[in-house]
PDB file of C-alpha atoms in Angstrom:
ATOM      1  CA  UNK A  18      15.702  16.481 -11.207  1.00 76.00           C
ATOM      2  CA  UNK A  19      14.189  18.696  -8.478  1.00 74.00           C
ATOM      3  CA  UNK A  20      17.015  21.226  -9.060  1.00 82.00           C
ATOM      4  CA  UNK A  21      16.668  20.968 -13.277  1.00 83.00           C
ATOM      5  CA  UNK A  22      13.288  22.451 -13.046  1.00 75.00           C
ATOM      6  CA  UNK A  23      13.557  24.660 -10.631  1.00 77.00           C
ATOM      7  CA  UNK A  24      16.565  26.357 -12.621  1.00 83.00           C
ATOM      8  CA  UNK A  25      15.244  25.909 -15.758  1.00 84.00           C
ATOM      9  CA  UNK A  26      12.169  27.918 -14.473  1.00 78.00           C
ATOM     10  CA  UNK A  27       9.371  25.048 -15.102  1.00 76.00           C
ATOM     11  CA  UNK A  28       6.367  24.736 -13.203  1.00 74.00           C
ATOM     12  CA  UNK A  29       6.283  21.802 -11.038  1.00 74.00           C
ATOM     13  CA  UNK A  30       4.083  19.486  -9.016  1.00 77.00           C
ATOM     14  CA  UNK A  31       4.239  17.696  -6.192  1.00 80.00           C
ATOM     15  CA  UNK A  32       3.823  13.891  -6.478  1.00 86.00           C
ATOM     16  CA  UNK A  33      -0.022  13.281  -5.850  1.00 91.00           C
ATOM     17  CA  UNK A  34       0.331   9.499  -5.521  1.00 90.00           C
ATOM     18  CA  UNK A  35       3.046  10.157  -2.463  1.00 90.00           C
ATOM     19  CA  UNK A  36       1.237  12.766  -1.149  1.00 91.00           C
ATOM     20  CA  UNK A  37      -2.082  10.763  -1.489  1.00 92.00           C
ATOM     21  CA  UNK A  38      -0.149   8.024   0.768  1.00 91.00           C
ATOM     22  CA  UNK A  39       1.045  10.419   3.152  1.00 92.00           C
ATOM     23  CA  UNK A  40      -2.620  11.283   3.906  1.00 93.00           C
ATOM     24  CA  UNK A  41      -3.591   7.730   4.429  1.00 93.00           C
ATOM     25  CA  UNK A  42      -0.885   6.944   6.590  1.00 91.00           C
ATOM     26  CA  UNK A  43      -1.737  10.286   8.397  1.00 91.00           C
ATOM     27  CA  UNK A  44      -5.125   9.605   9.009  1.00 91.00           C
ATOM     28  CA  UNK A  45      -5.323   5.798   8.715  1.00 91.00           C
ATOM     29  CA  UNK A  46      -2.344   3.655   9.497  1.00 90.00           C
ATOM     30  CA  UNK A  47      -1.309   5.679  12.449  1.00 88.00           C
ATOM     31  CA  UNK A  48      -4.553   4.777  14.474  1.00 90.00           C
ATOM     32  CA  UNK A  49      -3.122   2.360  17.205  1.00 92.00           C
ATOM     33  CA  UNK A  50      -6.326   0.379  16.639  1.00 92.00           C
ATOM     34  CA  UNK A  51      -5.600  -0.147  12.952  1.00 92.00           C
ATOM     35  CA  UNK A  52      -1.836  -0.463  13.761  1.00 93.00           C
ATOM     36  CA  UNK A  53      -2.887  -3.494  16.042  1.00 95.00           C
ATOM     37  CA  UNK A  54      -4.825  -5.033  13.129  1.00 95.00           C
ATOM     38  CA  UNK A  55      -2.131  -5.090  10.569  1.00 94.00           C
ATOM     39  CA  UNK A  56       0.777  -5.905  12.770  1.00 95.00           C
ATOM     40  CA  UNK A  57      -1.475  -9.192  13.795  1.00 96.00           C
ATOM     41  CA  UNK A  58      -2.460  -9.728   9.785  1.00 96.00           C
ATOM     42  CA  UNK A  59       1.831  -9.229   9.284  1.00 95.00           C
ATOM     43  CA  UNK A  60       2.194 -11.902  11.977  1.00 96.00           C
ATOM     44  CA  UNK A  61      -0.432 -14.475  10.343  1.00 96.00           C
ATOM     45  CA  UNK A  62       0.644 -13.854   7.131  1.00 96.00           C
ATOM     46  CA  UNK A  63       4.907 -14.236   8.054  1.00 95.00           C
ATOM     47  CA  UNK A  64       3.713 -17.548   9.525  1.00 95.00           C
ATOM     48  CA  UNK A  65       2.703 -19.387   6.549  1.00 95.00           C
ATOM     49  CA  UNK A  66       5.153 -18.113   4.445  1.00 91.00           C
ATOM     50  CA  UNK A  67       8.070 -19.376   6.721  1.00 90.00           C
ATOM     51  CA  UNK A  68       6.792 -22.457   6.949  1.00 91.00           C
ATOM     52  CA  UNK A  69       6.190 -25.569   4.534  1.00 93.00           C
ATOM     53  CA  UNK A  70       4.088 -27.055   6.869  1.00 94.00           C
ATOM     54  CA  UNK A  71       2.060 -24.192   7.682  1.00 94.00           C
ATOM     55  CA  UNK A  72       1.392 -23.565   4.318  1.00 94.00           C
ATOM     56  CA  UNK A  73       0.622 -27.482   3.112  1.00 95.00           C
ATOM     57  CA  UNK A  74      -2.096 -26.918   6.023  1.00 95.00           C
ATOM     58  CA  UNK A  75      -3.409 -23.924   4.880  1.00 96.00           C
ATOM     59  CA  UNK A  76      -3.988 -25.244   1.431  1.00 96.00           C
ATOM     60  CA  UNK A  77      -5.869 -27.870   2.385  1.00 96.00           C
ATOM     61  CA  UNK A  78      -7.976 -26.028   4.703  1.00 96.00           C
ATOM     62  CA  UNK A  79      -8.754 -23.580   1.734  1.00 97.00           C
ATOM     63  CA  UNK A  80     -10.256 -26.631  -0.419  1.00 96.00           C
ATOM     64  CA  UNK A  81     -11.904 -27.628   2.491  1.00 96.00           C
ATOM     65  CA  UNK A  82     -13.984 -24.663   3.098  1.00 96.00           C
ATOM     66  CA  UNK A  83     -14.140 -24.128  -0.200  1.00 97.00           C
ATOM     67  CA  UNK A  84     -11.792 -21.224  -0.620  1.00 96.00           C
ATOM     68  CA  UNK A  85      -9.772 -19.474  -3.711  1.00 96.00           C
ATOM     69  CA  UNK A  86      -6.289 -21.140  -2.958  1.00 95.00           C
ATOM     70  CA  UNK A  87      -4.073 -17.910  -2.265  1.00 95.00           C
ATOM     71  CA  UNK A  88      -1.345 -17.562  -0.796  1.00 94.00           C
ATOM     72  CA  UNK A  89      -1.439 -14.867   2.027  1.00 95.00           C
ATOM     73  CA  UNK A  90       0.423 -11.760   0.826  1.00 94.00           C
ATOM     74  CA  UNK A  91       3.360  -9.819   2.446  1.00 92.00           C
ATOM     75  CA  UNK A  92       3.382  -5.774   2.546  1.00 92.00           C
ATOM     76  CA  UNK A  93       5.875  -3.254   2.318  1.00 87.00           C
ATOM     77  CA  UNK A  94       6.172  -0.582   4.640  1.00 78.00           C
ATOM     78  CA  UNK A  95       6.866   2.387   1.938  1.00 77.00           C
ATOM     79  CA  UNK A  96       3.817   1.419  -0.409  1.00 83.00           C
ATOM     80  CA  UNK A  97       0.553   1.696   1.409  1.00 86.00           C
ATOM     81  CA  UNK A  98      -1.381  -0.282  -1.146  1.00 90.00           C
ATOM     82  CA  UNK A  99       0.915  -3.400  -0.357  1.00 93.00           C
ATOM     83  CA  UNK A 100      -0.810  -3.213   3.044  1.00 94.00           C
ATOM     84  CA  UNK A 101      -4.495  -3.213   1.567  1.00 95.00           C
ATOM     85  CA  UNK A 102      -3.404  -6.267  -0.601  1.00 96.00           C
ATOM     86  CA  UNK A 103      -2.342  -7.570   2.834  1.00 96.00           C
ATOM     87  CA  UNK A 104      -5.150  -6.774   4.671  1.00 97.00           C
ATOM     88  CA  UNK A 105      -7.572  -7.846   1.593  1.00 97.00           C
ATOM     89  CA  UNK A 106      -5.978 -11.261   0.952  1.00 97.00           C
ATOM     90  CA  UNK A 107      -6.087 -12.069   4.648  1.00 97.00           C
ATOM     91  CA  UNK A 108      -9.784 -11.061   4.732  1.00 97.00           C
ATOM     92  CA  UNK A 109     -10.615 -13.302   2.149  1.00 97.00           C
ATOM     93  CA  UNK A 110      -9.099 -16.088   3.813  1.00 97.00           C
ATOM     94  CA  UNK A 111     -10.372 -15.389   7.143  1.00 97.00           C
ATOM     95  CA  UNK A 112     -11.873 -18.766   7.527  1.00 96.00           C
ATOM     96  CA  UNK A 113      -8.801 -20.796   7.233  1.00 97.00           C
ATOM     97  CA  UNK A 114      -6.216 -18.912   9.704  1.00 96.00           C
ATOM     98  CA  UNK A 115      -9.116 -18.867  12.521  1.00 96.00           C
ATOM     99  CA  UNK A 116      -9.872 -22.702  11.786  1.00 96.00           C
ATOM    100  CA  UNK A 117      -6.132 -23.198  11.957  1.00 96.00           C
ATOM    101  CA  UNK A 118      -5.386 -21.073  14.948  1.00 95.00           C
ATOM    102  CA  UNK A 119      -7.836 -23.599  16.884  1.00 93.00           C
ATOM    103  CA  UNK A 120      -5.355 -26.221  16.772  1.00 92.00           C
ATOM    104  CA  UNK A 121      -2.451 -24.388  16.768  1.00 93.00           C
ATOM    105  CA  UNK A 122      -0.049 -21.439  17.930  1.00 90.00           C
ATOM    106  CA  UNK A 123      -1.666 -18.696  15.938  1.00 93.00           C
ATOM    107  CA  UNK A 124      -2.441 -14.909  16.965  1.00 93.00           C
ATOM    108  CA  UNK A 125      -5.666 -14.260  15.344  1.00 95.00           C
ATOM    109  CA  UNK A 126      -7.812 -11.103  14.676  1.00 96.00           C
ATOM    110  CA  UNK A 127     -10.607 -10.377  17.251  1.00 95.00           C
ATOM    111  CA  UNK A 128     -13.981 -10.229  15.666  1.00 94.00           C
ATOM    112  CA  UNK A 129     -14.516  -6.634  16.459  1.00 94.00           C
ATOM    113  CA  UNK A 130     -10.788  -6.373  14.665  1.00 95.00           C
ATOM    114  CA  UNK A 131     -12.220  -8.157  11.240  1.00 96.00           C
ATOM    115  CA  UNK A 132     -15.033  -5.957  11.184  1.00 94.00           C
ATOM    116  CA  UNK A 133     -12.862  -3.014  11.362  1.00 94.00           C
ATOM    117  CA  UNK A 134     -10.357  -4.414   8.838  1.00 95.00           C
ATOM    118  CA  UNK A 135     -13.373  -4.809   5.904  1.00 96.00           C
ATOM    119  CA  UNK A 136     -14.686  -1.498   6.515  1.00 94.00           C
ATOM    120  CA  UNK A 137     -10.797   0.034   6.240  1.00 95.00           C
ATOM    121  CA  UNK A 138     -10.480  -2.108   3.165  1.00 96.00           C
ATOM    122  CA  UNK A 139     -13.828  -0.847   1.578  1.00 95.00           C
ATOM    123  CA  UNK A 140     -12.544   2.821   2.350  1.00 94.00           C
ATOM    124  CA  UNK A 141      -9.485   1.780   0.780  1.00 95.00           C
ATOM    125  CA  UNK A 142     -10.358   0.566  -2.357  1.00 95.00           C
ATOM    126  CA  UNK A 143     -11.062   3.688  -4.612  1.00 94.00           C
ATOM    127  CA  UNK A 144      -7.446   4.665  -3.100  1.00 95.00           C
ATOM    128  CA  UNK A 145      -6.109   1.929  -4.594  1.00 95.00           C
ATOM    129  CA  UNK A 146      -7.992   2.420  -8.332  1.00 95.00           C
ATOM    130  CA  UNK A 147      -7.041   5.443  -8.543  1.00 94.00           C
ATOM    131  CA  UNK A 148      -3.161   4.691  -7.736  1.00 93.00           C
ATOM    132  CA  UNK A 149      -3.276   1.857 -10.462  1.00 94.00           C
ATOM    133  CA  UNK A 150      -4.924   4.421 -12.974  1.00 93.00           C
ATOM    134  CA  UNK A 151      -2.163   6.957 -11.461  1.00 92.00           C
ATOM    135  CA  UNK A 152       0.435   4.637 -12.318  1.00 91.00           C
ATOM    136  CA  UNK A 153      -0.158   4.072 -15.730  1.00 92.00           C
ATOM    137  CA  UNK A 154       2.492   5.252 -18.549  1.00 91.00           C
ATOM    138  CA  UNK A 155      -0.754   7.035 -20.048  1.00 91.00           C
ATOM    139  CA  UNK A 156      -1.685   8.879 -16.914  1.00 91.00           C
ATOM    140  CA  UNK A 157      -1.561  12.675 -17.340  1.00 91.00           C
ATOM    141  CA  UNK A 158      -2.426  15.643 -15.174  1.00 91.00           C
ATOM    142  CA  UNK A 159      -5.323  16.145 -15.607  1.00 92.00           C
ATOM    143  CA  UNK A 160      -6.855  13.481 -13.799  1.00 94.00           C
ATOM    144  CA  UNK A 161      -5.679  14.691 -10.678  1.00 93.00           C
ATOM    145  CA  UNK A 162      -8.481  17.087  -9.598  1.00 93.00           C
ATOM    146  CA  UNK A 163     -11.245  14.688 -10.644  1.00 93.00           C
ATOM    147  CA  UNK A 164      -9.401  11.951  -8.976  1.00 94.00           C
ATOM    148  CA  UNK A 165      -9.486  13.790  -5.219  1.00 94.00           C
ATOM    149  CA  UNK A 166     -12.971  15.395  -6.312  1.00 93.00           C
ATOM    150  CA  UNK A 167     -14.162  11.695  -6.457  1.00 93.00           C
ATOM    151  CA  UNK A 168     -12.697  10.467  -3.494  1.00 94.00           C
ATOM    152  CA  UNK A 169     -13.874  13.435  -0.905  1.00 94.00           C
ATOM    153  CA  UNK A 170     -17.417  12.717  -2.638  1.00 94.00           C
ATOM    154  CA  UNK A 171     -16.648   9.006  -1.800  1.00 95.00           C
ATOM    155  CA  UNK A 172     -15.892   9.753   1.946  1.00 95.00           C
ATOM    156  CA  UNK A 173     -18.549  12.348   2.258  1.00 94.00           C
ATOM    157  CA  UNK A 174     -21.089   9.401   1.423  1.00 93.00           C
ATOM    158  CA  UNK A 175     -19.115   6.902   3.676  1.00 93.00           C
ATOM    159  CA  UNK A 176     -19.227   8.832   6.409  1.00 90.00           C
ATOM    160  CA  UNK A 177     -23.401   9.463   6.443  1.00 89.00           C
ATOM    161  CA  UNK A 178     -23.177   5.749   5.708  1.00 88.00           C
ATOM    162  CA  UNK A 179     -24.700   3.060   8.312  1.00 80.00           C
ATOM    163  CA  UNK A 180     -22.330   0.366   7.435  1.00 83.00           C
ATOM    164  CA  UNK A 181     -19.166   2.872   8.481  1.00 87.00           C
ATOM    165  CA  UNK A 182     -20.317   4.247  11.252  1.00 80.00           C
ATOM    166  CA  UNK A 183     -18.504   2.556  13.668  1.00 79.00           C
ATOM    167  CA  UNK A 184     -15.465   4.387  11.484  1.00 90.00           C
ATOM    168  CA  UNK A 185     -17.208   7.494  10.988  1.00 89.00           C
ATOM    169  CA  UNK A 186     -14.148   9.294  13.267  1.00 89.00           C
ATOM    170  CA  UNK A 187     -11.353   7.638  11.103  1.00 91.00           C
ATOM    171  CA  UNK A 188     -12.939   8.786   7.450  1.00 93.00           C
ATOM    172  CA  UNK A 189     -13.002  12.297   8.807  1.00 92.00           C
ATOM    173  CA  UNK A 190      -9.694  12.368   9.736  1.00 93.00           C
ATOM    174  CA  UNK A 191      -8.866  11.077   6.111  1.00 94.00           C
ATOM    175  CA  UNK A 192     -10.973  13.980   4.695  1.00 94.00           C
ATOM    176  CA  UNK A 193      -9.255  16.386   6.552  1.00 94.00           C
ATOM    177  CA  UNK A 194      -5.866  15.142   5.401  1.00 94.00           C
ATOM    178  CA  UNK A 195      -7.133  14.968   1.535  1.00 94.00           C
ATOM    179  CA  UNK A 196      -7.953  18.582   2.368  1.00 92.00           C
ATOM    180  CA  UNK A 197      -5.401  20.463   3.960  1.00 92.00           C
ATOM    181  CA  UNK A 198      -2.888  18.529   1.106  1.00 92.00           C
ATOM    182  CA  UNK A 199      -5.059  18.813  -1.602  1.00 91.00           C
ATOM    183  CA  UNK A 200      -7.460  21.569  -1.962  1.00 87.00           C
ATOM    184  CA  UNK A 201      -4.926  24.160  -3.457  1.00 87.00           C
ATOM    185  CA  UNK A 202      -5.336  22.312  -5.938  1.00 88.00           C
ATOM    186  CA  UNK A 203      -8.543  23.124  -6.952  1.00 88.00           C
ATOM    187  CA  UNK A 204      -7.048  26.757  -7.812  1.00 85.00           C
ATOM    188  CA  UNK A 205      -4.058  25.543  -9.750  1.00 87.00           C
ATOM    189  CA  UNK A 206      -4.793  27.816 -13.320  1.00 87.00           C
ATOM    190  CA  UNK A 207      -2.029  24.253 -14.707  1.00 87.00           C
ATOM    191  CA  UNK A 208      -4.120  21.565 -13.299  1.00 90.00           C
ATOM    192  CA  UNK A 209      -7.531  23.556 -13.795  1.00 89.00           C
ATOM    193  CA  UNK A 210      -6.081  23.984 -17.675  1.00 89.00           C
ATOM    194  CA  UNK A 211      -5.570  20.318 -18.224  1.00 89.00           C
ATOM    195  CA  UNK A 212      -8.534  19.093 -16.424  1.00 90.00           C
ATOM    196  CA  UNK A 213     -10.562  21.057 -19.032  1.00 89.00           C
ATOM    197  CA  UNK A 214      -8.914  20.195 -21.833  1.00 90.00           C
ATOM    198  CA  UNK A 215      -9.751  16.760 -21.370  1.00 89.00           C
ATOM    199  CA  UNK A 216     -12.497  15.658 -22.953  1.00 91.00           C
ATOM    200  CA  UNK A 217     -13.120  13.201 -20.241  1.00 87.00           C
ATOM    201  CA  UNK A 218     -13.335  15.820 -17.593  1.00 87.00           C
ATOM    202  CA  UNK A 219     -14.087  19.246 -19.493  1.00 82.00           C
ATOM    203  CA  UNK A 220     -15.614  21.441 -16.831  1.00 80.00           C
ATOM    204  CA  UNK A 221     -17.513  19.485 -14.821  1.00 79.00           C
ATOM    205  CA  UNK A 222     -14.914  19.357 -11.770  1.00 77.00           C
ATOM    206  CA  UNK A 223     -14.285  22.983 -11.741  1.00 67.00           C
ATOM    207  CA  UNK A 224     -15.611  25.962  -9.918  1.00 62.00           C
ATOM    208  CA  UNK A 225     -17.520  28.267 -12.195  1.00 46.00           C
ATOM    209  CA  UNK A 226     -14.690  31.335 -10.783  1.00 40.00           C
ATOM    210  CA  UNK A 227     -12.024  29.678 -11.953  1.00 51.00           C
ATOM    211  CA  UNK A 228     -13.321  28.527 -15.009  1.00 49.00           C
ATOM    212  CA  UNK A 229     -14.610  32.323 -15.989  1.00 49.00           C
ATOM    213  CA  UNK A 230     -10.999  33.176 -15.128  1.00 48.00           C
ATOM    214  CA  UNK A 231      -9.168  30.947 -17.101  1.00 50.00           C
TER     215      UNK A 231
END
């Protein structure tokens, strides 16, 4: 396909979803910290779902404590978003896995490591919005410089942010990522050109230079 276009003379684009996952596994997922945290959470959850037992214990400690009764999810290494459904799902049932662990042979986050998990999670979830939206048959173009317009905004408030502090380092490495893949972007006349023709968008995520020029 790569080789049709480029013969055929057709402008092209890079993915933006793949690139938008090679910045978070850039900045993010490469941390040994964070590495730590979802290697335990791939541990926790791969014990309950090898075992009946585990699981029949984990169910009834969810209607004990009065949680949603989930099963723990699985990721996949080559989709990023698998890991925050990982990480998410695991949050939400912290309470049963550390009640478990007490009576049993269970590796278990730290508390320091939770804390750190819901703050990557909260970072993470306009990432993973905007790859559902992405992934619609009805996506187009033209969402694309909105899209990492929004997210850099997103991060730029995280970062002066109290409650992510503590992860102030990681969300500028993740804004330096978005940038150095991202901000040509901003001065593609294609992308500029469907981003304005959108009545969604129109100018409003465009610098007044390139909009005089197109």
């Amino acid at each position: 396909m790569i080789a049709g276009v480029r013969k055929s003379g057709i402008e092209s684009q890079s993915c933006f979803l793949h690139s938008l996952q090679l910045s978070i596994n850039e900045s993010i997922f490469s941390q040994e910290d964070v590495k730590n945290i979802i290697s335990t959470s791939r541990d926790i959850v791969s014990h309950f779902n090898h075992s009946a037992l585990a699981i029949s214990k984990l169910t009834n400690l969810q209607t004990q404590l009065n949680l949603p009764v989930h099963k723990l999810k699985q990721d996949i290494n080559i989709r990023w978003n698998s890991t925050y459904y990982m990480l998410s799902r695991v949050i939400e049932q912290r309470k049963a896995p550390v009640t478990y662990a007490i009576d049993n042979n269970l590796s278990i986050l730290s508390d320091i490591q939770w804390i750190t998990a819901e703050k990557i999670v909260k970072i993470l979830k306009p990432f993973e919005e905007i790859t559902i939206e992405a992934s619609k048959r009805s996506a187009t173009a033209s969402m694309i410089i909105p899209s990492i317009k929004t997210i850099l905004l997103f991060l730029e408030k995280a970062k002066e942010s109290c409650e992510f502090y503590e992860i102030k380092e990681t969300i500028e490495k993740l804004m330096s990522s978005i940038d150095k893949r991202f901000t040509f972007y901003f001065e593609n006349e294609s992308l500029c050109i469907t981003t304005t023709l959108d009545p969604r968008f129109k100018t409003r995520f465009h610098k007044t230079c390139m909009i005089e020029r197109i």
